[in-house]
Amino acid sequence: MAGVSEEELRTVRFEPEMIPVCARIYLDVYTNEPWNETVESAEAVERFFRRHAAGGEFIGYALLSGGRPAGFAIGFAKPWIRGVEFYLDELCLAREFQRRGFGSRFMAEIRADLKKRGLNGILLNTSRRCPSFRFYRKLGFEPFEKLVVMGVEF
Ligand SMILES: CC(C)(COP(=O)(O)OP(=O)(O)OC[C@H]1O[C@@H](n2cnc3c(N)ncnc32)[C@H](O)[C@@H]1OP(=O)(O)O)[C@@H](O)C(=O)NCCC(=O)NCCS
């Protein structure tokens, strides 16, 4: 678009009433090159924005042994374009509980509960060099080969 001047641009905090316009931008950008994504409907995109705007929900589980936590899984509900997924930020079993099949069982139970709560995926970061990479692969997780995790500290 011609004639956008620097002075008329400003950054403000996102407000829910901006959702319809932003959802249209999303649709226009991601259904075209180079993404060419198929998006279910404009309503699905608006729902995705509304879920983000409603704020993140903490989701956590503990694996109890004799009533005491022997491990935990913590993260939050993260909207994605086809629903809500569990962003699993930390999964850890106490050392004496590792490599005995308990982690696999814990994840299966977590997955069943997430399904009951209406979530439809799990997303996480891990290192290819960590033992947990094999663990997650065994549970059916697929690496997103082309994605890279990026961050900056300030
Ligand atoms: C990763 C973790 C949750 C896995 O739970 P677990 O109960 O130890 O795993 P399971 O016994 O269910 O293992 C299932 C499979 O995962 C793989 N695996 C799990 N831990 C592994 C390890 N330390 N080294 C190699 N493979 C491993 C194996 O393929 C294993 O199958 P096998 O025992 O038939 O070989 C647990 O070991 C843990 O808390 N580790 C420390 C913290 C950590 O790495 N967290 C994840 C960071 S993203």
JSON list of C-alpha atoms and ligand atoms in Angstrom, two decimals:
[
{"chain": "A", "resi": 1, "resn": "MET", "atom": "CA", "xyz": [0.00, 0.00, 0.00]},
{"chain": "A", "resi": 2, "resn": "ALA", "atom": "CA", "xyz": [1.43, 3.35, -0.99]},
{"chain": "A", "resi": 3, "resn": "GLY", "atom": "CA", "xyz": [1.74, 6.31, 1.34]},
{"chain": "A", "resi": 4, "resn": "VAL", "atom": "CA", "xyz": [2.09, 4.77, 4.81]},
{"chain": "A", "resi": 5, "resn": "SER", "atom": "CA", "xyz": [3.98, 7.34, 6.83]},
{"chain": "A", "resi": 6, "resn": "GLU", "atom": "CA", "xyz": [6.09, 6.43, 9.88]},
{"chain": "A", "resi": 7, "resn": "GLU", "atom": "CA", "xyz": [4.20, 8.99, 12.00]},
{"chain": "A", "resi": 8, "resn": "GLU", "atom": "CA", "xyz": [0.85, 7.30, 11.58]},
{"chain": "A", "resi": 9, "resn": "LEU", "atom": "CA", "xyz": [2.14, 3.96, 12.89]},
{"chain": "A", "resi": 10, "resn": "ARG", "atom": "CA", "xyz": [1.97, 3.22, 16.61]},
{"chain": "A", "resi": 11, "resn": "THR", "atom": "CA", "xyz": [2.05, 0.12, 18.77]},
{"chain": "A", "resi": 12, "resn": "VAL", "atom": "CA", "xyz": [-0.80, -0.44, 21.20]},
{"chain": "A", "resi": 13, "resn": "ARG", "atom": "CA", "xyz": [-1.94, -3.35, 23.33]},
{"chain": "A", "resi": 14, "resn": "PHE", "atom": "CA", "xyz": [-4.23, -5.83, 21.68]},
{"chain": "A", "resi": 15, "resn": "GLU", "atom": "CA", "xyz": [-7.94, -5.37, 22.49]},
{"chain": "A", "resi": 16, "resn": "PRO", "atom": "CA", "xyz": [-10.65, -7.99, 21.89]},
{"chain": "A", "resi": 17, "resn": "GLU", "atom": "CA", "xyz": [-12.52, -5.68, 19.50]},
{"chain": "A", "resi": 18, "resn": "MET", "atom": "CA", "xyz": [-9.53, -5.91, 17.14]},
{"chain": "A", "resi": 19, "resn": "ILE", "atom": "CA", "xyz": [-10.17, -9.62, 16.62]},
{"chain": "A", "resi": 20, "resn": "PRO", "atom": "CA", "xyz": [-12.29, -9.53, 13.42]},
{"chain": "A", "resi": 21, "resn": "VAL", "atom": "CA", "xyz": [-9.81, -7.30, 11.55]},
{"chain": "A", "resi": 22, "resn": "CYS", "atom": "CA", "xyz": [-6.78, -9.27, 12.77]},
{"chain": "A", "resi": 23, "resn": "ALA", "atom": "CA", "xyz": [-8.49, -12.57, 11.91]},
{"chain": "A", "resi": 24, "resn": "ARG", "atom": "CA", "xyz": [-8.95, -11.29, 8.36]},
{"chain": "A", "resi": 25, "resn": "ILE", "atom": "CA", "xyz": [-5.25, -10.40, 8.17]},
{"chain": "A", "resi": 26, "resn": "TYR", "atom": "CA", "xyz": [-4.37, -13.88, 9.43]},
{"chain": "A", "resi": 27, "resn": "LEU", "atom": "CA", "xyz": [-6.58, -15.54, 6.84]},
{"chain": "A", "resi": 28, "resn": "ASP", "atom": "CA", "xyz": [-5.29, -13.42, 4.02]},
{"chain": "A", "resi": 29, "resn": "VAL", "atom": "CA", "xyz": [-1.63, -14.01, 4.93]},
{"chain": "A", "resi": 30, "resn": "TYR", "atom": "CA", "xyz": [-1.66, -17.72, 5.73]},
{"chain": "A", "resi": 31, "resn": "THR", "atom": "CA", "xyz": [-3.95, -18.90, 2.97]},
{"chain": "A", "resi": 32, "resn": "ASN", "atom": "CA", "xyz": [-1.54, -17.36, 0.43]},
{"chain": "A", "resi": 33, "resn": "GLU", "atom": "CA", "xyz": [2.09, -17.98, -0.58]},
{"chain": "A", "resi": 34, "resn": "PRO", "atom": "CA", "xyz": [4.34, -19.34, 0.88]},
{"chain": "A", "resi": 35, "resn": "TRP", "atom": "CA", "xyz": [2.05, -20.99, 3.45]},
{"chain": "A", "resi": 36, "resn": "ASN", "atom": "CA", "xyz": [-1.05, -21.84, 1.42]},
{"chain": "A", "resi": 37, "resn": "GLU", "atom": "CA", "xyz": [-2.73, -23.18, 4.55]},
{"chain": "A", "resi": 38, "resn": "THR", "atom": "CA", "xyz": [-6.27, -24.40, 4.51]},
{"chain": "A", "resi": 39, "resn": "VAL", "atom": "CA", "xyz": [-8.20, -22.75, 7.28]},
{"chain": "A", "resi": 40, "resn": "GLU", "atom": "CA", "xyz": [-11.52, -24.27, 8.28]},
{"chain": "A", "resi": 41, "resn": "SER", "atom": "CA", "xyz": [-13.38, -20.95, 8.42]},
{"chain": "A", "resi": 42, "resn": "ALA", "atom": "CA", "xyz": [-13.06, -17.31, 9.38]},
{"chain": "A", "resi": 43, "resn": "GLU", "atom": "CA", "xyz": [-14.96, -18.22, 12.54]},
{"chain": "A", "resi": 44, "resn": "ALA", "atom": "CA", "xyz": [-12.23, -20.76, 13.47]},
{"chain": "A", "resi": 45, "resn": "VAL", "atom": "CA", "xyz": [-9.63, -18.01, 13.19]},
{"chain": "A", "resi": 46, "resn": "GLU", "atom": "CA", "xyz": [-11.67, -15.63, 15.34]},
{"chain": "A", "resi": 47, "resn": "ARG", "atom": "CA", "xyz": [-12.14, -18.38, 17.91]},
{"chain": "A", "resi": 48, "resn": "PHE", "atom": "CA", "xyz": [-8.35, -18.89, 17.97]},
{"chain": "A", "resi": 49, "resn": "PHE", "atom": "CA", "xyz": [-7.84, -15.18, 18.69]},
{"chain": "A", "resi": 50, "resn": "ARG", "atom": "CA", "xyz": [-10.60, -15.13, 21.33]},
{"chain": "A", "resi": 51, "resn": "ARG", "atom": "CA", "xyz": [-8.98, -18.05, 23.13]},
{"chain": "A", "resi": 52, "resn": "HIS", "atom": "CA", "xyz": [-5.64, -16.27, 23.19]},
{"chain": "A", "resi": 53, "resn": "ALA", "atom": "CA", "xyz": [-7.28, -13.07, 24.41]},
{"chain": "A", "resi": 54, "resn": "ALA", "atom": "CA", "xyz": [-9.01, -14.94, 27.24]},
{"chain": "A", "resi": 55, "resn": "GLY", "atom": "CA", "xyz": [-5.56, -15.65, 28.77]},
{"chain": "A", "resi": 56, "resn": "GLY", "atom": "CA", "xyz": [-3.51, -18.76, 29.32]},
{"chain": "A", "resi": 57, "resn": "GLU", "atom": "CA", "xyz": [-4.79, -21.49, 31.58]},
{"chain": "A", "resi": 58, "resn": "PHE", "atom": "CA", "xyz": [-2.31, -23.36, 33.76]},
{"chain": "A", "resi": 59, "resn": "ILE", "atom": "CA", "xyz": [-2.44, -27.12, 33.32]},
{"chain": "A", "resi": 60, "resn": "GLY", "atom": "CA", "xyz": [-0.47, -29.39, 35.58]},
{"chain": "A", "resi": 61, "resn": "TYR", "atom": "CA", "xyz": [-0.38, -33.00, 36.70]},
{"chain": "A", "resi": 62, "resn": "ALA", "atom": "CA", "xyz": [1.47, -34.86, 39.43]},
{"chain": "A", "resi": 63, "resn": "LEU", "atom": "CA", "xyz": [2.27, -38.54, 39.51]},
{"chain": "A", "resi": 64, "resn": "LEU", "atom": "CA", "xyz": [1.63, -39.62, 43.08]},
{"chain": "A", "resi": 65, "resn": "SER", "atom": "CA", "xyz": [3.31, -42.53, 44.77]},
{"chain": "A", "resi": 66, "resn": "GLY", "atom": "CA", "xyz": [1.98, -43.29, 48.24]},
{"chain": "A", "resi": 67, "resn": "GLY", "atom": "CA", "xyz": [0.24, -39.92, 48.16]},
{"chain": "A", "resi": 68, "resn": "ARG", "atom": "CA", "xyz": [3.44, -37.94, 47.46]},
{"chain": "A", "resi": 69, "resn": "PRO", "atom": "CA", "xyz": [4.46, -36.46, 44.11]},
{"chain": "A", "resi": 70, "resn": "ALA", "atom": "CA", "xyz": [7.07, -38.59, 42.37]},
{"chain": "A", "resi": 71, "resn": "GLY", "atom": "CA", "xyz": [6.91, -36.52, 39.23]},
{"chain": "A", "resi": 72, "resn": "PHE", "atom": "CA", "xyz": [5.15, -33.66, 37.54]},
{"chain": "A", "resi": 73, "resn": "ALA", "atom": "CA", "xyz": [4.07, -32.27, 34.21]},
{"chain": "A", "resi": 74, "resn": "ILE", "atom": "CA", "xyz": [3.34, -28.56, 34.01]},
{"chain": "A", "resi": 75, "resn": "GLY", "atom": "CA", "xyz": [2.41, -26.20, 31.25]},
{"chain": "A", "resi": 76, "resn": "PHE", "atom": "CA", "xyz": [-0.54, -24.33, 29.88]},
{"chain": "A", "resi": 77, "resn": "ALA", "atom": "CA", "xyz": [-3.40, -24.51, 27.44]},
{"chain": "A", "resi": 78, "resn": "LYS", "atom": "CA", "xyz": [-2.28, -23.02, 24.14]},
{"chain": "A", "resi": 79, "resn": "PRO", "atom": "CA", "xyz": [-4.79, -22.17, 21.45]},
{"chain": "A", "resi": 80, "resn": "TRP", "atom": "CA", "xyz": [-3.90, -23.32, 17.96]},
{"chain": "A", "resi": 81, "resn": "ILE", "atom": "CA", "xyz": [-5.86, -22.89, 14.81]},
{"chain": "A", "resi": 82, "resn": "ARG", "atom": "CA", "xyz": [-7.62, -26.25, 15.11]},
{"chain": "A", "resi": 83, "resn": "GLY", "atom": "CA", "xyz": [-8.34, -26.17, 18.82]},
{"chain": "A", "resi": 84, "resn": "VAL", "atom": "CA", "xyz": [-6.41, -26.02, 22.09]},
{"chain": "A", "resi": 85, "resn": "GLU", "atom": "CA", "xyz": [-3.26, -27.97, 22.87]},
{"chain": "A", "resi": 86, "resn": "PHE", "atom": "CA", "xyz": [-1.32, -28.61, 26.05]},
{"chain": "A", "resi": 87, "resn": "TYR", "atom": "CA", "xyz": [2.01, -26.84, 25.90]},
{"chain": "A", "resi": 88, "resn": "LEU", "atom": "CA", "xyz": [4.07, -29.18, 28.06]},
{"chain": "A", "resi": 89, "resn": "ASP", "atom": "CA", "xyz": [6.79, -27.01, 29.53]},
{"chain": "A", "resi": 90, "resn": "GLU", "atom": "CA", "xyz": [8.32, -29.37, 32.12]},
{"chain": "A", "resi": 91, "resn": "LEU", "atom": "CA", "xyz": [8.02, -33.10, 32.58]},
{"chain": "A", "resi": 92, "resn": "CYS", "atom": "CA", "xyz": [10.11, -34.74, 35.25]},
{"chain": "A", "resi": 93, "resn": "LEU", "atom": "CA", "xyz": [10.08, -37.91, 37.30]},
{"chain": "A", "resi": 94, "resn": "ALA", "atom": "CA", "xyz": [12.21, -38.35, 40.42]},
{"chain": "A", "resi": 95, "resn": "ARG", "atom": "CA", "xyz": [15.30, -40.35, 39.56]},
{"chain": "A", "resi": 96, "resn": "GLU", "atom": "CA", "xyz": [14.27, -43.55, 41.28]},
{"chain": "A", "resi": 97, "resn": "PHE", "atom": "CA", "xyz": [11.05, -43.56, 39.23]},
{"chain": "A", "resi": 98, "resn": "GLN", "atom": "CA", "xyz": [12.71, -43.21, 35.84]},
{"chain": "A", "resi": 99, "resn": "ARG", "atom": "CA", "xyz": [13.10, -46.00, 33.24]},
{"chain": "A", "resi": 100, "resn": "ARG", "atom": "CA", "xyz": [10.39, -48.17, 34.76]},
{"chain": "A", "resi": 101, "resn": "GLY", "atom": "CA", "xyz": [7.57, -47.35, 32.36]},
{"chain": "A", "resi": 102, "resn": "PHE", "atom": "CA", "xyz": [6.01, -44.82, 34.74]},
{"chain": "A", "resi": 103, "resn": "GLY", "atom": "CA", "xyz": [6.65, -41.85, 32.47]},
{"chain": "A", "resi": 104, "resn": "SER", "atom": "CA", "xyz": [4.86, -43.58, 29.60]},
{"chain": "A", "resi": 105, "resn": "ARG", "atom": "CA", "xyz": [1.92, -44.41, 31.83]},
{"chain": "A", "resi": 106, "resn": "PHE", "atom": "CA", "xyz": [1.84, -40.85, 33.23]},
{"chain": "A", "resi": 107, "resn": "MET", "atom": "CA", "xyz": [1.75, -39.41, 29.70]},
{"chain": "A", "resi": 108, "resn": "ALA", "atom": "CA", "xyz": [-1.04, -41.81, 28.66]},
{"chain": "A", "resi": 109, "resn": "GLU", "atom": "CA", "xyz": [-3.12, -40.74, 31.64]},
{"chain": "A", "resi": 110, "resn": "ILE", "atom": "CA", "xyz": [-2.42, -37.07, 30.98]},
{"chain": "A", "resi": 111, "resn": "ARG", "atom": "CA", "xyz": [-3.45, -37.51, 27.36]},
{"chain": "A", "resi": 112, "resn": "ALA", "atom": "CA", "xyz": [-6.74, -39.17, 28.38]},
{"chain": "A", "resi": 113, "resn": "ASP", "atom": "CA", "xyz": [-7.50, -36.35, 30.79]},
{"chain": "A", "resi": 114, "resn": "LEU", "atom": "CA", "xyz": [-6.64, -33.66, 28.23]},
{"chain": "A", "resi": 115, "resn": "LYS", "atom": "CA", "xyz": [-9.03, -35.30, 25.80]},
{"chain": "A", "resi": 116, "resn": "LYS", "atom": "CA", "xyz": [-11.77, -35.23, 28.44]},
{"chain": "A", "resi": 117, "resn": "ARG", "atom": "CA", "xyz": [-11.10, -31.51, 28.92]},
{"chain": "A", "resi": 118, "resn": "GLY", "atom": "CA", "xyz": [-11.53, -30.91, 25.19]},
{"chain": "A", "resi": 119, "resn": "LEU", "atom": "CA", "xyz": [-7.86, -30.34, 24.28]},
{"chain": "A", "resi": 120, "resn": "ASN", "atom": "CA", "xyz": [-6.61, -31.96, 21.11]},
{"chain": "A", "resi": 121, "resn": "GLY", "atom": "CA", "xyz": [-2.82, -32.00, 21.11]},
{"chain": "A", "resi": 122, "resn": "ILE", "atom": "CA", "xyz": [0.42, -31.73, 23.04]},
{"chain": "A", "resi": 123, "resn": "LEU", "atom": "CA", "xyz": [3.31, -29.50, 22.02]},
{"chain": "A", "resi": 124, "resn": "LEU", "atom": "CA", "xyz": [6.75, -29.40, 23.61]},
{"chain": "A", "resi": 125, "resn": "ASN", "atom": "CA", "xyz": [10.39, -28.51, 23.09]},
{"chain": "A", "resi": 126, "resn": "THR", "atom": "CA", "xyz": [13.17, -30.93, 23.73]},
{"chain": "A", "resi": 127, "resn": "SER", "atom": "CA", "xyz": [16.66, -31.63, 22.48]},
{"chain": "A", "resi": 128, "resn": "ARG", "atom": "CA", "xyz": [17.45, -34.35, 19.97]},
{"chain": "A", "resi": 129, "resn": "ARG", "atom": "CA", "xyz": [20.47, -35.13, 22.13]},
{"chain": "A", "resi": 130, "resn": "CYS", "atom": "CA", "xyz": [18.40, -35.80, 25.28]},
{"chain": "A", "resi": 131, "resn": "PRO", "atom": "CA", "xyz": [17.12, -39.26, 26.22]},
{"chain": "A", "resi": 132, "resn": "SER", "atom": "CA", "xyz": [13.65, -37.75, 26.33]},
{"chain": "A", "resi": 133, "resn": "PHE", "atom": "CA", "xyz": [13.72, -37.42, 22.52]},
{"chain": "A", "resi": 134, "resn": "ARG", "atom": "CA", "xyz": [13.50, -41.22, 22.23]},
{"chain": "A", "resi": 135, "resn": "PHE", "atom": "CA", "xyz": [10.87, -41.28, 24.95]},
{"chain": "A", "resi": 136, "resn": "TYR", "atom": "CA", "xyz": [8.59, -38.87, 23.09]},
{"chain": "A", "resi": 137, "resn": "ARG", "atom": "CA", "xyz": [9.19, -40.57, 19.73]},
{"chain": "A", "resi": 138, "resn": "LYS", "atom": "CA", "xyz": [8.12, -43.84, 21.29]},
{"chain": "A", "resi": 139, "resn": "LEU", "atom": "CA", "xyz": [4.90, -42.17, 22.45]},
{"chain": "A", "resi": 140, "resn": "GLY", "atom": "CA", "xyz": [4.09, -41.06, 18.91]},
{"chain": "A", "resi": 141, "resn": "PHE", "atom": "CA", "xyz": [5.39, -37.48, 18.98]},
{"chain": "A", "resi": 142, "resn": "GLU", "atom": "CA", "xyz": [6.77, -36.28, 15.65]},
{"chain": "A", "resi": 143, "resn": "PRO", "atom": "CA", "xyz": [9.51, -33.67, 15.31]},
{"chain": "A", "resi": 144, "resn": "PHE", "atom": "CA", "xyz": [8.59, -30.67, 13.17]},
{"chain": "A", "resi": 145, "resn": "GLU", "atom": "CA", "xyz": [11.72, -30.94, 11.05]},
{"chain": "A", "resi": 146, "resn": "LYS", "atom": "CA", "xyz": [11.62, -27.48, 9.55]},
{"chain": "A", "resi": 147, "resn": "LEU", "atom": "CA", "xyz": [10.89, -25.61, 12.76]},
{"chain": "A", "resi": 148, "resn": "VAL", "atom": "CA", "xyz": [13.47, -24.06, 14.97]},
{"chain": "A", "resi": 149, "resn": "VAL", "atom": "CA", "xyz": [12.94, -22.80, 18.52]},
{"chain": "A", "resi": 150, "resn": "MET", "atom": "CA", "xyz": [14.15, -19.23, 18.95]},
{"chain": "A", "resi": 151, "resn": "GLY", "atom": "CA", "xyz": [14.41, -16.93, 21.92]},
{"chain": "A", "resi": 152, "resn": "VAL", "atom": "CA", "xyz": [15.92, -13.72, 23.20]},
{"chain": "A", "resi": 153, "resn": "GLU", "atom": "CA", "xyz": [16.67, -12.60, 26.75]},
{"chain": "A", "resi": 154, "resn": "PHE", "atom": "CA", "xyz": [16.23, -9.07, 28.06]},
{"chain": "B", "resi": 1, "resn": "LIG", "atom": "C1", "xyz": [11.91, -38.42, 30.36]},
{"chain": "B", "resi": 1, "resn": "LIG", "atom": "C2", "xyz": [11.09, -39.17, 31.42]},
{"chain": "B", "resi": 1, "resn": "LIG", "atom": "C3", "xyz": [9.82, -38.39, 31.75]},
{"chain": "B", "resi": 1, "resn": "LIG", "atom": "C4", "xyz": [10.71, -40.53, 30.83]},
{"chain": "B", "resi": 1, "resn": "LIG", "atom": "O1", "xyz": [9.97, -41.27, 31.77]},
{"chain": "B", "resi": 1, "resn": "LIG", "atom": "P1", "xyz": [10.43, -42.77, 32.13]},
{"chain": "B", "resi": 1, "resn": "LIG", "atom": "O2", "xyz": [9.45, -43.33, 33.07]},
{"chain": "B", "resi": 1, "resn": "LIG", "atom": "O3", "xyz": [11.85, -42.71, 32.56]},
{"chain": "B", "resi": 1, "resn": "LIG", "atom": "O4", "xyz": [10.35, -43.47, 30.72]},
{"chain": "B", "resi": 1, "resn": "LIG", "atom": "P2", "xyz": [9.78, -44.95, 30.40]},
{"chain": "B", "resi": 1, "resn": "LIG", "atom": "O5", "xyz": [10.35, -45.91, 31.38]},
{"chain": "B", "resi": 1, "resn": "LIG", "atom": "O6", "xyz": [8.31, -44.87, 30.29]},
{"chain": "B", "resi": 1, "resn": "LIG", "atom": "O7", "xyz": [10.50, -45.16, 28.99]},
{"chain": "B", "resi": 1, "resn": "LIG", "atom": "C5", "xyz": [9.85, -45.37, 27.79]},
{"chain": "B", "resi": 1, "resn": "LIG", "atom": "C6", "xyz": [10.88, -45.30, 26.68]},
{"chain": "B", "resi": 1, "resn": "LIG", "atom": "O8", "xyz": [11.47, -44.01, 26.60]},
{"chain": "B", "resi": 1, "resn": "LIG", "atom": "C7", "xyz": [12.87, -44.12, 26.27]},
{"chain": "B", "resi": 1, "resn": "LIG", "atom": "N1", "xyz": [13.67, -43.57, 27.40]},
{"chain": "B", "resi": 1, "resn": "LIG", "atom": "C8", "xyz": [13.19, -43.04, 28.54]},
{"chain": "B", "resi": 1, "resn": "LIG", "atom": "N2", "xyz": [14.21, -42.60, 29.31]},
{"chain": "B", "resi": 1, "resn": "LIG", "atom": "C9", "xyz": [15.33, -42.85, 28.64]},
{"chain": "B", "resi": 1, "resn": "LIG", "atom": "C10", "xyz": [16.73, -42.64, 28.93]},
{"chain": "B", "resi": 1, "resn": "LIG", "atom": "N3", "xyz": [17.14, -42.05, 30.06]},
{"chain": "B", "resi": 1, "resn": "LIG", "atom": "N4", "xyz": [17.63, -43.06, 28.02]},
{"chain": "B", "resi": 1, "resn": "LIG", "atom": "C11", "xyz": [17.22, -43.65, 26.88]},
{"chain": "B", "resi": 1, "resn": "LIG", "atom": "N5", "xyz": [15.92, -43.87, 26.54]},
{"chain": "B", "resi": 1, "resn": "LIG", "atom": "C12", "xyz": [15.00, -43.49, 27.42]},
{"chain": "B", "resi": 1, "resn": "LIG", "atom": "C13", "xyz": [13.14, -45.57, 26.07]},
{"chain": "B", "resi": 1, "resn": "LIG", "atom": "O9", "xyz": [12.96, -45.84, 24.70]},
{"chain": "B", "resi": 1, "resn": "LIG", "atom": "C14", "xyz": [12.06, -46.22, 26.88]},
{"chain": "B", "resi": 1, "resn": "LIG", "atom": "O10", "xyz": [11.71, -47.48, 26.42]},
{"chain": "B", "resi": 1, "resn": "LIG", "atom": "P3", "xyz": [12.52, -48.78, 26.95]},
{"chain": "B", "resi": 1, "resn": "LIG", "atom": "O11", "xyz": [12.60, -48.65, 28.43]},
{"chain": "B", "resi": 1, "resn": "LIG", "atom": "O12", "xyz": [11.68, -49.91, 26.47]},
{"chain": "B", "resi": 1, "resn": "LIG", "atom": "O13", "xyz": [13.87, -48.68, 26.29]},
{"chain": "B", "resi": 1, "resn": "LIG", "atom": "C15", "xyz": [11.90, -39.38, 32.73]},
{"chain": "B", "resi": 1, "resn": "LIG", "atom": "O14", "xyz": [12.99, -40.28, 32.46]},
{"chain": "B", "resi": 1, "resn": "LIG", "atom": "C16", "xyz": [12.46, -38.11, 33.32]},
{"chain": "B", "resi": 1, "resn": "LIG", "atom": "O15", "xyz": [11.78, -37.45, 34.09]},
{"chain": "B", "resi": 1, "resn": "LIG", "atom": "N6", "xyz": [13.72, -37.78, 32.97]},
{"chain": "B", "resi": 1, "resn": "LIG", "atom": "C17", "xyz": [14.39, -36.61, 33.50]},
{"chain": "B", "resi": 1, "resn": "LIG", "atom": "C18", "xyz": [13.79, -35.30, 33.07]},
{"chain": "B", "resi": 1, "resn": "LIG", "atom": "C19", "xyz": [13.60, -35.20, 31.57]},
{"chain": "B", "resi": 1, "resn": "LIG", "atom": "O16", "xyz": [14.44, -35.61, 30.77]},
{"chain": "B", "resi": 1, "resn": "LIG", "atom": "N7", "xyz": [12.46, -34.59, 31.21]},
{"chain": "B", "resi": 1, "resn": "LIG", "atom": "C20", "xyz": [12.11, -34.32, 29.86]},
{"chain": "B", "resi": 1, "resn": "LIG", "atom": "C21", "xyz": [12.76, -33.05, 29.42]},
{"chain": "B", "resi": 1, "resn": "LIG", "atom": "S1", "xyz": [11.98, -32.42, 28.00]}
]
